[in-house]
């Protein structure tokens, strides 16, 4: 393993170089239309200002936690935490840079060269994010593993890296989610409803903020989320293997390094497979965009699965591990498809039909669909756990999560494509480009909604599996033989844990409500006070709107962040490690269920509205459409703020528990 | 204990006689206004038709389960099941009879004698339900205990009684909830929104169905729910004591009969305390209605607590048991007050304010409040568990639930008052009585909303504690030492259990949506086809609307019922008792959280709308009011169908697990 291990960071660097190449390829493309340049600069600047201010606040938080960890646990854990946090921030920064460069160039390509070229650019922008996430994760974990092999680090220190990634992810997801939805809801409530101008109209002062929000929430937030799952699943698997004993696998003190290295080897293979998948888009661009994206994703998955089989055979490990990996990969794909169905299939027609009797019945049926949509993905996760455990013990659960996340390079590229296509549409509207261009960007955007839904499902599924793997790692590390539900202390932990996702849901939805209200007031003020704004002769003060979203997002992300980090510590130190175990289980259960419920309700309302806008039941302006808009607005914080925040909450709490395990023993 | 035990059924019979006396006292009051008589007969007939058709269907179900239990477990368990089911049906029947007689007499009293007399009648109607529930439960469990003392029954047979009560409760809650909300939503959507006539207008064909629904859902459904908790908590405590061993209490094979009898003794004391509380209303009628109801409730609670202390001392049992009882009683009161605050305090002003920016922000803030409202009650339940367990082991958890439910006679009387006051208001509106009378019934109805909210909170809290007691009884009876969360089989159970409340939420909300849609179509048809209906010269076909709600409710209650009864059996027999334990824990956790979330969101929307109707933000007809109506309509199935159904689901699943325990060992 030692020989191979030196290759892990090297492969990571190769991936990062590929991302850099793609970035410069995008940046080199010239955009000539001055309006487009101006708009894209405004979006870029808004996004960068947000990141800078966010990272400034986070620097303080990271420093404090670094110091606490260094004194309480170990300076090496603190250092790993610092590197993990910086890696996550770097990945977010690179992804945002690429997205805010690729958006306008996608519009340009759509305008000049047609849909194939535009798809290439948008996908390339997403690929920078996808490859950065995978590469930075691999470099970080790879170097940590080398340091372990050379006796510098203990496995317990490495968990700090995951906690660093996790902490940043929470703030990025919550902050990004609040930013994007306060801008979106605020822009829509005044623009579309009160003033009666279309989406992305340049006269609307909140439009730029809305587009910045797409990058901040869907690119940086999603990237940090998946980065956390990726790193978390690898490190959970390492931690489980490090403890050694297993009922099913033949892990011994001598050979355990093989089991510890396997997840890193696996994601190295996954990164190579993803690079091939990304490159294949150039060959596949003749196909329809949807088919091209799907084919490249499946190609990478198949390559990784094949590589995993070779690796397991080559290292002489049990074949059962392969089945765990296979099941994890399969579950990721199935859950993505299930999400696509619930937010795009028959259920959305049912929701659209319920708009006939008004907004209330639309809300009821959307909530019902969301509730229904929790069952199948959770059963898929349960089946994965059973199969993985049966074939490879607790190690199997960790490695199944790694299997699901191994090809993150390509899945995140596809997912990162969505907000870029969305932005490209906004820019073409704001720049007043012709209907031909708008049609291309619209069709790319529609596909983006699908990839977005699949990405959300994938993010939830991977979060669930990662959290369960981290939970197993926690129990093993603390040396708990049982977390006994018959003990009331565990039941109490379960109950307290179960509350937390509801608490987070309340905090994030209320935050969006407050921020959107401020935004509405500001947009109304501008339409009232700026002469000529409505007529298009004066310009709106877009920077002010960006600032409102930024300030609100940064202020409102603090409390959820502190609660998530502090609650495992408080419960673990006061009520003990068993109660903490119960709390993690409770939070994971309700967190996963609420995440699915909220993300899928929101996605379904969105697409039901789009169905009506495309002419169903009278189209835009009909009573059914008005009812559908209410559902869509409720769905905004559901699917883009509260729902995704759950993913992070459950992983972060488990990670914190794992990190503080040494002081709980 | 044997000597005292003969008194248990006797006290129950005394309670039942008191209920009968009160019923005949109500019935003897004469109503002279022929319109009022006609309307009240229509409501009475509709309710009775529903009950008859429901019980006909249930008879088949009960017979099938009776046969299965008799063959699979034991004929005595089957017989106990049969008696439990019949007791629950009888309690529902008596409560409905009283409610549909008391409603019109409350209107009459308000019209003739003023608010004090009207309160007395409405409360008397509720008291028939409250005392019937407590007395029938006590008679059933009391006789079963006597049969145990005489060697006829084993403790495991007695669990059949609770399962009988539970099964009927599920159908009554789900069916009743679907009935009431399909009628309510249907009546409102056409009446108030489309045609523009006020609530309870006699021209609206669905008005009678709406009033029948209040009885069917809030009286019979709530009664069956609490009857189940009452019986379930007693039987869980008996089952825990029967197993004998305890780490904290000195339970031996010789003295365990004392511990087994204590919960029955306790509810006997509670029933006497409730009778005193009910009688005290005659003395307290000079006070404001709210104060009178509250004083009588607290009086009964104090009397029961004092009696419990005497009983525990007299029997020479550990004082720790008293603290568990005390904590349970306290938790019931605190959770009720918390619910009152969330659905009537500061949060509803926040929700009303959010109506300023439309229906979507109203929905978002209502959902956020609902999510927030889960925390405090669950922490209260967790605290109760910790204290009770600390002082009296697992037995303490059971006896705490009994403590919470001991004074059901009075709490259900107060709760049963609500729908009667609601009906009385409807009858005064439909009969065209003067504004003076309407003002009295309105103020009684407003108080009814408060008692209703507290009753819902109490129902959820008691369901949670009962489910946890049953869970402990299950684990003890199967002889499980651990239900280990580290075992993936338990995690899988937890995940599957967690889905079920979401599944039930989907089924019940969708059912209401479908039934309301049919109702809307029918009401529209009648306004279209019946000449002179709008002008008030022709009469609507109210029976047709009652039939739609009845048919829909009965059809839609089947699937949830079967799922709830069958899922513990299927999981227990295929994946084993540990996975079943995980499933019960998962279902209880998400069930309690969803119940609180949905009931409190719904209640808060309702009262936010009422706040606006009372003149806040422009009052009726304003844009804010329109937005508030959307929230109220969404809240209808939330608070009266889906939310309450969760209570039953979690108890029923635990009871089924306990009943099948003998074949799982």
PDB file of N, CA and C in Angstrom, chain B residues 33 92 99 134-135 143 184 193 223 229 283 287 306 403 428 436 443 558 602-603 615-616 663 665:
ATOM      1  N   UNK B  33     -87.737  25.825  19.111  1.00  0.00           N
ATOM      2  CA  UNK B  33     -87.597  26.397  17.767  1.00  0.00           C
ATOM      3  C   UNK B  33     -87.525  25.273  16.722  1.00  0.00           C
ATOM      4  N   UNK B  92     -67.300   5.781  21.803  1.00  0.00           N
ATOM      5  CA  UNK B  92     -67.514   6.695  20.687  1.00  0.00           C
ATOM      6  C   UNK B  92     -68.990   6.967  20.464  1.00  0.00           C
ATOM      7  N   UNK B  99     -73.040  14.497  22.273  1.00  0.00           N
ATOM      8  CA  UNK B  99     -72.623  15.717  21.579  1.00  0.00           C
ATOM      9  C   UNK B  99     -73.727  16.221  20.656  1.00  0.00           C
ATOM     10  N   UNK B 134     -63.333   7.254  30.495  1.00  0.00           N
ATOM     11  CA  UNK B 134     -62.630   6.821  31.705  1.00  0.00           C
ATOM     12  C   UNK B 134     -63.300   5.595  32.328  1.00  0.00           C
ATOM     13  N   UNK B 135     -64.640   5.594  32.380  1.00  0.00           N
ATOM     14  CA  UNK B 135     -65.346   4.511  33.058  1.00  0.00           C
ATOM     15  C   UNK B 135     -65.242   3.201  32.290  1.00  0.00           C
ATOM     16  N   UNK B 143     -61.958  -5.510  35.214  1.00  0.00           N
ATOM     17  CA  UNK B 143     -62.437  -6.894  35.143  1.00  0.00           C
ATOM     18  C   UNK B 143     -61.321  -7.829  34.683  1.00  0.00           C
ATOM     19  N   UNK B 184     -65.301  20.300   5.600  1.00  0.00           N
ATOM     20  CA  UNK B 184     -64.933  21.668   5.955  1.00  0.00           C
ATOM     21  C   UNK B 184     -64.293  22.384   4.761  1.00  0.00           C
ATOM     22  N   UNK B 193     -65.295  31.163  -0.689  1.00  0.00           N
ATOM     23  CA  UNK B 193     -64.408  31.717  -1.716  1.00  0.00           C
ATOM     24  C   UNK B 193     -65.158  31.994  -3.020  1.00  0.00           C
ATOM     25  N   UNK B 223     -62.046  11.037  21.254  1.00  0.00           N
ATOM     26  CA  UNK B 223     -62.388  10.118  22.341  1.00  0.00           C
ATOM     27  C   UNK B 223     -61.688   8.777  22.173  1.00  0.00           C
ATOM     28  N   UNK B 229     -54.940   5.760  24.584  1.00  0.00           N
ATOM     29  CA  UNK B 229     -53.798   6.125  25.436  1.00  0.00           C
ATOM     30  C   UNK B 229     -54.025   5.652  26.863  1.00  0.00           C
ATOM     31  N   UNK B 283     -70.668  24.749  40.663  1.00  0.00           N
ATOM     32  CA  UNK B 283     -70.306  25.773  41.655  1.00  0.00           C
ATOM     33  C   UNK B 283     -69.557  26.921  40.986  1.00  0.00           C
ATOM     34  N   UNK B 287     -67.870  32.061  37.538  1.00  0.00           N
ATOM     35  CA  UNK B 287     -66.598  32.559  36.981  1.00  0.00           C
ATOM     36  C   UNK B 287     -66.682  32.650  35.466  1.00  0.00           C
ATOM     37  N   UNK B 306     -52.856  13.901  45.192  1.00  0.00           N
ATOM     38  CA  UNK B 306     -52.927  13.648  46.635  1.00  0.00           C
ATOM     39  C   UNK B 306     -53.327  12.192  46.890  1.00  0.00           C
ATOM     40  N   UNK B 403     -50.125   8.576  35.096  1.00  0.00           N
ATOM     41  CA  UNK B 403     -50.326   9.822  35.833  1.00  0.00           C
ATOM     42  C   UNK B 403     -50.841  10.930  34.930  1.00  0.00           C
ATOM     43  N   UNK B 428     -76.843  28.162  15.578  1.00  0.00           N
ATOM     44  CA  UNK B 428     -77.441  29.487  15.767  1.00  0.00           C
ATOM     45  C   UNK B 428     -77.357  30.294  14.471  1.00  0.00           C
ATOM     46  N   UNK B 436     -77.132  38.665  19.503  1.00  0.00           N
ATOM     47  CA  UNK B 436     -76.819  38.449  20.919  1.00  0.00           C
ATOM     48  C   UNK B 436     -76.453  36.992  21.175  1.00  0.00           C
ATOM     49  N   UNK B 443     -68.280  33.331  21.604  1.00  0.00           N
ATOM     50  CA  UNK B 443     -67.275  33.384  22.671  1.00  0.00           C
ATOM     51  C   UNK B 443     -67.040  31.982  23.243  1.00  0.00           C
ATOM     52  N   UNK B 558     -59.146   2.530   5.231  1.00  0.00           N
ATOM     53  CA  UNK B 558     -58.767   1.107   5.213  1.00  0.00           C
ATOM     54  C   UNK B 558     -57.245   0.923   5.103  1.00  0.00           C
ATOM     55  N   UNK B 602     -51.134  23.911  11.994  1.00  0.00           N
ATOM     56  CA  UNK B 602     -52.545  24.056  11.627  1.00  0.00           C
ATOM     57  C   UNK B 602     -53.292  24.949  12.595  1.00  0.00           C
ATOM     58  N   UNK B 603     -53.084  24.727  13.882  1.00  0.00           N
ATOM     59  CA  UNK B 603     -53.759  25.549  14.883  1.00  0.00           C
ATOM     60  C   UNK B 603     -53.345  27.012  14.789  1.00  0.00           C
ATOM     61  N   UNK B 615     -60.168  42.008  12.848  1.00  0.00           N
ATOM     62  CA  UNK B 615     -59.859  43.397  12.538  1.00  0.00           C
ATOM     63  C   UNK B 615     -58.390  43.719  12.324  1.00  0.00           C
ATOM     64  N   UNK B 616     -57.503  42.783  12.671  1.00  0.00           N
ATOM     65  CA  UNK B 616     -56.065  43.024  12.484  1.00  0.00           C
ATOM     66  C   UNK B 616     -55.744  43.086  10.989  1.00  0.00           C
ATOM     67  N   UNK B 663     -45.145 -14.771  20.187  1.00  0.00           N
ATOM     68  CA  UNK B 663     -44.654 -15.595  19.074  1.00  0.00           C
ATOM     69  C   UNK B 663     -43.302 -15.124  18.552  1.00  0.00           C
ATOM     70  N   UNK B 665     -40.682 -14.491  20.716  1.00  0.00           N
ATOM     71  CA  UNK B 665     -39.647 -14.906  21.678  1.00  0.00           C
ATOM     72  C   UNK B 665     -38.847 -16.098  21.141  1.00  0.00           C
TER      73      UNK B 665
END
